[in-house]
Coordinates of N, CA and C in Angstrom, one line a residue:
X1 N 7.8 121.5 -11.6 CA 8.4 120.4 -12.3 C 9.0 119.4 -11.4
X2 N 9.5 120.3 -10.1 CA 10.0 118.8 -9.3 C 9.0 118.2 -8.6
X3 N 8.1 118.7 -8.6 CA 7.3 118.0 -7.5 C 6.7 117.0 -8.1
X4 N 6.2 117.6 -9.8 CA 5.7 116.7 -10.9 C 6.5 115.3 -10.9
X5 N 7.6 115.0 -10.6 CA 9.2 114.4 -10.9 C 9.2 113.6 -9.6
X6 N 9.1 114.5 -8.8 CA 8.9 113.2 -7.2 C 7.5 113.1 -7.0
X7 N 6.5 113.3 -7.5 CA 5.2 112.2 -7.4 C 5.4 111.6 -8.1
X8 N 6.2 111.5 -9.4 CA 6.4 110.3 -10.3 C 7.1 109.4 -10.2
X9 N 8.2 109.7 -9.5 CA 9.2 108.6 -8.9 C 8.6 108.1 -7.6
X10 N 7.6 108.5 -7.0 CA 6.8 108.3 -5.9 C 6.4 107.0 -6.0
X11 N 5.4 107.2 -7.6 CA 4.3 106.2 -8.0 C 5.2 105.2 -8.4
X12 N 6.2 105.7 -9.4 CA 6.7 104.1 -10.0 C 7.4 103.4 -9.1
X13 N 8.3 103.8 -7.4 CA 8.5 103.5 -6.5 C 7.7 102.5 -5.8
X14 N 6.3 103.2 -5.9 CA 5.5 102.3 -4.7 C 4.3 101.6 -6.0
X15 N 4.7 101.5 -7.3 CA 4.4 100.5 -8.3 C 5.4 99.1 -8.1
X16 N 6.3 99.1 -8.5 CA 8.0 98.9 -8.1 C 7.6 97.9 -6.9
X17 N 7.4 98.4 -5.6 CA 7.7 97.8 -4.2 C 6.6 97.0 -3.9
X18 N 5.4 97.5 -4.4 CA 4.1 96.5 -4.3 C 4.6 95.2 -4.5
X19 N 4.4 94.5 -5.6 CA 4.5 93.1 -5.5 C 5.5 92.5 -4.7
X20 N 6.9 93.1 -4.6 CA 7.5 92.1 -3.8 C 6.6 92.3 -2.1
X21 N 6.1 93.5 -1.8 CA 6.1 93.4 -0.6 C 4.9 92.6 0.0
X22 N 4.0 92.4 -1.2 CA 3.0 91.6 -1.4 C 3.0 89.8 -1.4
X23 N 4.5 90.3 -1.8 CA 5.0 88.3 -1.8 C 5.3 88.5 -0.7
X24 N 5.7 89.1 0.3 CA 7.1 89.0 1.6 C 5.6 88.6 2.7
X25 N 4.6 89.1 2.5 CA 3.2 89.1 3.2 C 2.6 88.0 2.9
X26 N 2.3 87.4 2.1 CA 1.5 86.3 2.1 C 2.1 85.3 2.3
X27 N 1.2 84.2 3.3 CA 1.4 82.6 3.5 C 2.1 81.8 2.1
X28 N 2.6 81.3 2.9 CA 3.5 79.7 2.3 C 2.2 79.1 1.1
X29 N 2.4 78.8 0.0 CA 0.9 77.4 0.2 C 0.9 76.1 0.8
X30 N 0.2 75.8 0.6 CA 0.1 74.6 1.2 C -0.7 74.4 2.7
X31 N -0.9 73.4 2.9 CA -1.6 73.1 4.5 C -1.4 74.1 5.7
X32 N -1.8 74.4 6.5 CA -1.7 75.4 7.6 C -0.8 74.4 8.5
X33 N 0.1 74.8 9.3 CA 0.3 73.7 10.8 C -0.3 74.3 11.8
X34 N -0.8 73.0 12.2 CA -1.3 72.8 13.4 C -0.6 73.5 15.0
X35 N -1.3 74.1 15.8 CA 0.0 74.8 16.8 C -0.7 73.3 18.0
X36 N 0.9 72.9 18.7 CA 0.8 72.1 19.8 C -0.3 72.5 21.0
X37 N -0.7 71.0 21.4 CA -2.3 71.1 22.0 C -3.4 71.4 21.4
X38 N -3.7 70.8 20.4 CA -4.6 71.1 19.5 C -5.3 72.5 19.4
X39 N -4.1 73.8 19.5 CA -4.7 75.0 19.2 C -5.1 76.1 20.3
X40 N -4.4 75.3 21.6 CA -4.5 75.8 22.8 C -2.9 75.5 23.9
X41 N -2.4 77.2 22.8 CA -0.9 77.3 23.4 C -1.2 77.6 25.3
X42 N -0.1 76.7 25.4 CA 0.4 77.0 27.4 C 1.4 77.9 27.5
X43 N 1.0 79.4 27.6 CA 2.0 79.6 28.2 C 3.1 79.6 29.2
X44 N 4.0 80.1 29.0 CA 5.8 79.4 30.4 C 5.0 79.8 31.4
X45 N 5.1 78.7 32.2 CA 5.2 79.3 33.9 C 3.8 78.9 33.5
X46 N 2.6 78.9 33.2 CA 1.2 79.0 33.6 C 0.8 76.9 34.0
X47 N -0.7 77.3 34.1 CA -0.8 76.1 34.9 C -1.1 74.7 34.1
X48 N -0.4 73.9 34.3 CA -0.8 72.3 33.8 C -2.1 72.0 33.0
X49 N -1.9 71.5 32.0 CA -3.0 71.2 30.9 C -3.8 70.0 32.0
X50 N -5.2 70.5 31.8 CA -5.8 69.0 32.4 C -5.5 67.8 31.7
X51 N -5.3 66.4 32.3 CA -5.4 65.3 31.8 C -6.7 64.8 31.5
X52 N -6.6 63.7 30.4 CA -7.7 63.2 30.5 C -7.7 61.8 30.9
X53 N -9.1 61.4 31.0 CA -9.4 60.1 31.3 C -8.1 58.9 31.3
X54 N -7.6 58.3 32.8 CA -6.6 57.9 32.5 C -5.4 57.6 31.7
X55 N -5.1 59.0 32.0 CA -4.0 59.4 31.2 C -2.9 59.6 32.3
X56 N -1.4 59.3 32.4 CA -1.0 59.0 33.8 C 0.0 60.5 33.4
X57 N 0.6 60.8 34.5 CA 1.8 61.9 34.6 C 3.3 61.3 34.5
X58 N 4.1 61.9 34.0 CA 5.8 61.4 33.8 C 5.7 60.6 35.4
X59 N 5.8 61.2 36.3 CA 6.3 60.0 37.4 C 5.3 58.9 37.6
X60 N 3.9 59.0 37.2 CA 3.5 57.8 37.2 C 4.1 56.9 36.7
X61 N 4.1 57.2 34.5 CA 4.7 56.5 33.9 C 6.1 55.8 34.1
X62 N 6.8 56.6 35.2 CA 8.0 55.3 35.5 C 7.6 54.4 36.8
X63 N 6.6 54.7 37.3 CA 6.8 53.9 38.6 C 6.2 52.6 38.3
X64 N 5.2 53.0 36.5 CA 4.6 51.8 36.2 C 5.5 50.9 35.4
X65 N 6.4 52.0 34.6 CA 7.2 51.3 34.1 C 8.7 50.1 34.7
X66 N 8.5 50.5 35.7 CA 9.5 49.9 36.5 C 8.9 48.2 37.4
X67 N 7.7 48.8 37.7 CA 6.7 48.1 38.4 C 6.6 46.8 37.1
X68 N 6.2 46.7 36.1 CA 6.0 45.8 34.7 C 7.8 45.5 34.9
X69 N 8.9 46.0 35.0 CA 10.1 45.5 34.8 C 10.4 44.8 35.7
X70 N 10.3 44.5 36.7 CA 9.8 43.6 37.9 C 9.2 42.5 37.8
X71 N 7.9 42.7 37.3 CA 7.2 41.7 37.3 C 8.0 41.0 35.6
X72 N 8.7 41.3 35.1 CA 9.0 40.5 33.8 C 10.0 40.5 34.2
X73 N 11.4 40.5 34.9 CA 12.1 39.7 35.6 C 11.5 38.5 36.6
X74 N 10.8 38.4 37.3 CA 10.3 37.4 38.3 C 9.2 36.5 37.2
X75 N 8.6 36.8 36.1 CA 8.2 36.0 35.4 C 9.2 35.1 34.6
X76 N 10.1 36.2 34.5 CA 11.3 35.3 33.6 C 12.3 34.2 34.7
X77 N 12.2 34.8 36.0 CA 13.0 33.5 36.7 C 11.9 32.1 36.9
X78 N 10.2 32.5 37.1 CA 9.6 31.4 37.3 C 9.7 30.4 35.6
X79 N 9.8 31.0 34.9 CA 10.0 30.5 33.4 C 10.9 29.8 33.6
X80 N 12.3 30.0 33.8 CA 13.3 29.1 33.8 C 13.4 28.1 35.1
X81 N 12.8 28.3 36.1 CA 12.6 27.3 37.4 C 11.5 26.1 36.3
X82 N 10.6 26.4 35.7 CA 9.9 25.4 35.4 C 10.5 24.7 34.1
X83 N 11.3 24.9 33.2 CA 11.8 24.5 32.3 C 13.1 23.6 32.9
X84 N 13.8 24.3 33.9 CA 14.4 23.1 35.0 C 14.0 22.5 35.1
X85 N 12.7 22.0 35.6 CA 11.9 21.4 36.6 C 11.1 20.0 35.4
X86 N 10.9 20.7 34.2 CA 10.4 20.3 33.5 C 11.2 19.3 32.9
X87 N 12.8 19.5 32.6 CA 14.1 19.0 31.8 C 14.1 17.6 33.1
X88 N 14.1 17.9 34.3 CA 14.1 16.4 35.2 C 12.6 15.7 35.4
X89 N 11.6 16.4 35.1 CA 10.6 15.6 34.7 C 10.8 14.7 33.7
X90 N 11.1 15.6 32.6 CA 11.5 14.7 31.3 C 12.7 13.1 31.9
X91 N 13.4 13.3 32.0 CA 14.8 13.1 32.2 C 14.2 11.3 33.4
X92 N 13.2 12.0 34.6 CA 12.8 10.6 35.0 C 12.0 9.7 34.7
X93 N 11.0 10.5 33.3 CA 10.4 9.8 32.8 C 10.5 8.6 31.5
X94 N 11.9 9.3 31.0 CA 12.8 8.4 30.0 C 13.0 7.1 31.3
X95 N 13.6 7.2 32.5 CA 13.9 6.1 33.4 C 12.8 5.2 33.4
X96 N 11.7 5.5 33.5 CA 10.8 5.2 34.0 C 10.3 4.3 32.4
X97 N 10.5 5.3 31.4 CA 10.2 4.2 30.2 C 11.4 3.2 29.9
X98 N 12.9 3.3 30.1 CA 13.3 2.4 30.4 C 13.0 1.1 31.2
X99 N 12.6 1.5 32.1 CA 12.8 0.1 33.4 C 11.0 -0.1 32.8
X100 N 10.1 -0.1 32.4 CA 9.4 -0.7 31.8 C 9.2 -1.5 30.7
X101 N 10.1 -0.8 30.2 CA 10.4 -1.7 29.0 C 11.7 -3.2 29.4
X102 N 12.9 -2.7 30.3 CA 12.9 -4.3 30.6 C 12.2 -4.7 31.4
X103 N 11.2 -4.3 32.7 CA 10.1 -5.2 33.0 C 9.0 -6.1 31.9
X104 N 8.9 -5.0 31.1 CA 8.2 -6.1 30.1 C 8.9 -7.2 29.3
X105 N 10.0 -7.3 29.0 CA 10.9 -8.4 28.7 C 10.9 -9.6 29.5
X106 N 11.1 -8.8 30.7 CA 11.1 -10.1 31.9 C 10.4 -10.7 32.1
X107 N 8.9 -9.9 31.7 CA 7.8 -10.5 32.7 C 7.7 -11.6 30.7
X108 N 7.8 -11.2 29.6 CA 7.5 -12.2 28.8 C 8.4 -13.1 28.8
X109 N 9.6 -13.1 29.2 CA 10.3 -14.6 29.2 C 10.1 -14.8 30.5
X110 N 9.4 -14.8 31.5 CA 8.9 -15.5 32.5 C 7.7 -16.3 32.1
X111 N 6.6 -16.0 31.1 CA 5.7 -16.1 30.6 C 6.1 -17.2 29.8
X112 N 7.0 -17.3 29.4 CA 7.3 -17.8 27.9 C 8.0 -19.0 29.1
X113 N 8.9 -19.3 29.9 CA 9.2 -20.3 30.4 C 8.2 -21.1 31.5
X114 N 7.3 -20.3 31.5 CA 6.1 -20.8 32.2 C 5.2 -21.6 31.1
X115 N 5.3 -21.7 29.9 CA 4.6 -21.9 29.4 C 5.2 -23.5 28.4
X116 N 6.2 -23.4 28.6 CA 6.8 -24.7 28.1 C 7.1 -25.4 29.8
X117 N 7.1 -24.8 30.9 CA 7.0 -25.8 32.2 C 5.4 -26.4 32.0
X118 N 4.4 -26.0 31.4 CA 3.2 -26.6 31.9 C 3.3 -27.4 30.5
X119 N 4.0 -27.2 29.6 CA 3.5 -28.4 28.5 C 4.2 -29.4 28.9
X120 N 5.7 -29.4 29.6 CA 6.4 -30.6 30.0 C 6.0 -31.5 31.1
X121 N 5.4 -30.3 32.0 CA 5.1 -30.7 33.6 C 4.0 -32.2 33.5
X122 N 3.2 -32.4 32.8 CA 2.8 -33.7 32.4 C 3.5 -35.0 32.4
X123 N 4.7 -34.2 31.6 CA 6.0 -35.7 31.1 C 6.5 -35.8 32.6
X124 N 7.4 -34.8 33.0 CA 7.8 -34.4 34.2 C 7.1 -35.4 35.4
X125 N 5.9 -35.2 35.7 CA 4.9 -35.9 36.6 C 5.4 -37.3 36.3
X126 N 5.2 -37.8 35.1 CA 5.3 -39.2 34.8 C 6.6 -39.7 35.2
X127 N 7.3 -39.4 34.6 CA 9.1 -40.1 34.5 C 9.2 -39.9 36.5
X128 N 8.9 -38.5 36.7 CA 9.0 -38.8 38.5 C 8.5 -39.9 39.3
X129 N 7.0 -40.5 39.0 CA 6.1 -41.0 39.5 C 7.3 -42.5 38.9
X130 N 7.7 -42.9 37.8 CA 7.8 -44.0 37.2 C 9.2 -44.3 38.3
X131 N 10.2 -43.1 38.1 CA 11.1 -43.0 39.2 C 11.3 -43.7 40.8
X132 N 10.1 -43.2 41.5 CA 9.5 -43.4 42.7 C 9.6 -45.0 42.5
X133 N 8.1 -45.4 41.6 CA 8.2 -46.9 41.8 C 9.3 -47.6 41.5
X134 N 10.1 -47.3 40.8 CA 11.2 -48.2 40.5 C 12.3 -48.4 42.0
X135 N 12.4 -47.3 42.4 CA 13.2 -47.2 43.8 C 12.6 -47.7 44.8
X136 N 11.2 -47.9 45.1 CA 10.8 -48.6 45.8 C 10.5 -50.2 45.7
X137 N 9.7 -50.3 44.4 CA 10.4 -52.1 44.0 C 11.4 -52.5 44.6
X138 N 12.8 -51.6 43.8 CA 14.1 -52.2 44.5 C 14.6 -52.2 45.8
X139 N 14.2 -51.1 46.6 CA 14.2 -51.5 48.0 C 13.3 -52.4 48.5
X140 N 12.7 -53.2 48.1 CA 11.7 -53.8 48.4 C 12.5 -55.5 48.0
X141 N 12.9 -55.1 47.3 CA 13.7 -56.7 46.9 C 15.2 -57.0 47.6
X142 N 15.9 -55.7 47.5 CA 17.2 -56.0 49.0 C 16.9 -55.8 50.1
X143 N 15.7 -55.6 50.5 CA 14.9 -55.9 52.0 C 14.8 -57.9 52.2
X144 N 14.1 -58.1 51.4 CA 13.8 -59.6 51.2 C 15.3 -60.5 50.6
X145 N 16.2 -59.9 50.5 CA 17.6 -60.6 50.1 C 18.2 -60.4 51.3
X146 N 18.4 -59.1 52.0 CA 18.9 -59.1 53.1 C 18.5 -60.1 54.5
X147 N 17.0 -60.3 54.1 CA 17.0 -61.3 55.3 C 17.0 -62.7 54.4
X148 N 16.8 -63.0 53.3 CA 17.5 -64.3 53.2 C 19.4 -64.3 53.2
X149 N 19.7 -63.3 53.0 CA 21.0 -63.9 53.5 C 21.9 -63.7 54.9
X150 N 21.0 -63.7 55.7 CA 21.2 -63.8 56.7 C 21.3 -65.5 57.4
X151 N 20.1 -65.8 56.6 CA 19.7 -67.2 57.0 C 20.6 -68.4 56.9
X152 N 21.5 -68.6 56.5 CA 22.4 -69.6 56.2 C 23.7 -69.2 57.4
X153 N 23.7 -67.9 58.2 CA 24.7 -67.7 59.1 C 24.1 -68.5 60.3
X154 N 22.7 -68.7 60.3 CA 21.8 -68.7 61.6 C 21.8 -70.2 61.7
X155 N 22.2 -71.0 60.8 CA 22.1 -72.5 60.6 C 22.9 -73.1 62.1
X156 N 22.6 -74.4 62.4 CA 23.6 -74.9 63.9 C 25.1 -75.5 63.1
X157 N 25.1 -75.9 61.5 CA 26.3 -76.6 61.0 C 27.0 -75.0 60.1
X158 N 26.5 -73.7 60.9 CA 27.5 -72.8 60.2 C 27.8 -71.9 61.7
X159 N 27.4 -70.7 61.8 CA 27.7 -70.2 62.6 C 26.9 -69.9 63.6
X160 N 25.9 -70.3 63.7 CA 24.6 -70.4 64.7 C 24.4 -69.3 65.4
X161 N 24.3 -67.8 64.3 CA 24.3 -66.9 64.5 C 22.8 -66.3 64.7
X162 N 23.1 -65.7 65.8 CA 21.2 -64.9 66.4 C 21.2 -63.6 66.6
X163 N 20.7 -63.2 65.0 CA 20.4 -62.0 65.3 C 19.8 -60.9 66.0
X164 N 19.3 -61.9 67.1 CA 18.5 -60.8 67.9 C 19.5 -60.2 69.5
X165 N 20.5 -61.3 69.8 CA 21.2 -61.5 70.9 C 22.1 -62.6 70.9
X166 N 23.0 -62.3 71.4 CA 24.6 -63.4 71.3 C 24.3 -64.4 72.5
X167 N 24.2 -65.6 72.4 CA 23.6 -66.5 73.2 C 25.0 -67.1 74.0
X168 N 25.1 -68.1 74.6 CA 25.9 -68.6 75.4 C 26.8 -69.7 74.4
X169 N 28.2 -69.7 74.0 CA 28.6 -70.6 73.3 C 29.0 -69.6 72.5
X170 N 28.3 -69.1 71.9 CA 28.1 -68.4 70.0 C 29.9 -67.6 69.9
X171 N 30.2 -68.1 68.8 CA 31.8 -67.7 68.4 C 31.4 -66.7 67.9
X172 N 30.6 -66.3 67.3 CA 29.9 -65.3 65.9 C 28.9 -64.5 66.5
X173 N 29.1 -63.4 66.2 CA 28.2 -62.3 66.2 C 28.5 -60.7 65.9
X174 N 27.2 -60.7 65.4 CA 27.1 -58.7 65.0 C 25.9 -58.4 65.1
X175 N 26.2 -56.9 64.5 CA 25.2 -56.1 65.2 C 23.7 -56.5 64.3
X176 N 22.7 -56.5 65.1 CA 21.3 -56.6 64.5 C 21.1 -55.4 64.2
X177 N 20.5 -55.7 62.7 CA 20.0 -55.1 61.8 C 19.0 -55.5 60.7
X178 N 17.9 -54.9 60.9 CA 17.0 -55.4 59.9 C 16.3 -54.0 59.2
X179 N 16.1 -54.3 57.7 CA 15.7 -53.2 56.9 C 14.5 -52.3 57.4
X180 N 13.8 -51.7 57.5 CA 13.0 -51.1 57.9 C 11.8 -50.7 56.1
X181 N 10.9 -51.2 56.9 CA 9.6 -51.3 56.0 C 9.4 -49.6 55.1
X182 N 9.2 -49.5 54.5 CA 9.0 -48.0 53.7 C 8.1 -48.1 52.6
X183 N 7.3 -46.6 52.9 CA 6.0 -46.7 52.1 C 5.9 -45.5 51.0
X184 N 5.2 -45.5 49.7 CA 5.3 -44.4 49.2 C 4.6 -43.5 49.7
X185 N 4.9 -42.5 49.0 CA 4.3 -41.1 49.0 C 2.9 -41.0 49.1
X186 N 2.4 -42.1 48.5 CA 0.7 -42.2 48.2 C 0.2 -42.8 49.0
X187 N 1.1 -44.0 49.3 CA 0.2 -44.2 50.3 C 0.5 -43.8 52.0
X188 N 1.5 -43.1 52.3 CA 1.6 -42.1 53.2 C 0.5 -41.1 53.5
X189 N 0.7 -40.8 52.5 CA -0.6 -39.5 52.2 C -2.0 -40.1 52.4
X190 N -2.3 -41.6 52.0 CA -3.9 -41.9 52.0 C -4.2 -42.1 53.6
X191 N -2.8 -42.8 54.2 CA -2.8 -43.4 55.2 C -3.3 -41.9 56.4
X192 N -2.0 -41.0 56.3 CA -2.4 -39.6 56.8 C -4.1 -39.1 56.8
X193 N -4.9 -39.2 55.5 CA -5.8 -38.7 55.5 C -7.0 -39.5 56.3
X194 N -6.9 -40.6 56.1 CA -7.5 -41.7 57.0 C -7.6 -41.4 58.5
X195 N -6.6 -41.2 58.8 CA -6.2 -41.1 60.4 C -7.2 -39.8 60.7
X196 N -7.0 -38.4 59.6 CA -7.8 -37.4 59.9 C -9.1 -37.7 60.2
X197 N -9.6 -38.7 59.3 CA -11.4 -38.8 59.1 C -11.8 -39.8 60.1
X198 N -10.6 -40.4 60.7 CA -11.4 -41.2 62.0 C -11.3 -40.4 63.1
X199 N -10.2 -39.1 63.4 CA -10.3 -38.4 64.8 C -11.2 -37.8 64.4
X200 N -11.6 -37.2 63.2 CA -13.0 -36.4 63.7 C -14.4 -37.1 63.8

């Protein structure tokens, strides 16, 4: 009877323990994970996974990364040397469109007073020219008064004055002077060009 009694508490024991130990044994559900290196553990201490096709090592990766940090400082100082450089470009070429712009002013009121001198310069020419002869008329008439009034000093019942030299007797005398002949402009100039065409 006891043995009957402990195979029976045996069976309903290891009835009993089955299923949990059944659950304590089987996988999680769900997805499997993946083991690092796609399924090819390294063990400690053993040798270096090959790399592949440029693929770099930790000290490459900083010597590259340092090497690019470099080069993006020295790109960033030529960056700002040309934005300098660029800010006095700008800067002389505002000058430059200034002083153009009052040369163009200048040169149109130079234009613009050039262009009322040639509409006048006609009048101008005239009233000059009209000028000329009037002043020469008139020297031309106190030429011809100057030596008539000379003439009545020269008389023997006045002062029997000789203008060329003080004679013997003569109470009266001054200095000789007679107007001197003057020609215009024109005919200066014809006379000039004449002279040319007979020396050659």
């Amino acid at each position: 009877s006891v043995r009957a009694c402990t195979r029976a508490s045996t069976r309903t024991c290891a009835s009993a323990c089955a299923p949990a130990t059944a659950s304590m044994s089987a996988p999680p559900p769900g997805p499997r994970p993946t083991p690092r290196g796609g399924g090819r553990p390294t063990p400690r201490g053993g040798p270096s996974p090959r790399l592949a096709p440029n693929e770099l090592r930790g000290p490459e990766n900083g010597n590259l990364l340092d090497s690019m940090k470099l080069a993006l400082q020295r790109l960033d100082r030529e960056v700002k040397t040309e934005e300098v450089a660029f800010q006095d470009l700008t800067r002389h070429l505002n000058a430059f469109a200034r002083d153009k712009e009052l040369l163009k002013k200048a040169r149109d009121e130079a234009a613009r007073v050039r262009a009322q001198f040639e509409t006048s310069i006609g009048t101008f020419d005239q009233v000059y020219k009209e000028h000329l002869d009037n002043t020469h008329t008139a020297y031309v008439q106190q030429r011809v008064k100057h030596r008539e009034a000379t003439l009545p000093l020269q008389k023997d019942d006045t002062f029997r004055y000789h203008p060329a030299y003080k004679r013997a007797g003569d109470q009266f005398s001054g200095t000789y002077y007679t107007m001197p002949v003057l020609k215009q402009a024109e005919e200066t100039k014809a006379r000039e060009k004449k002279s040319e065409r007979s020396n050659k």
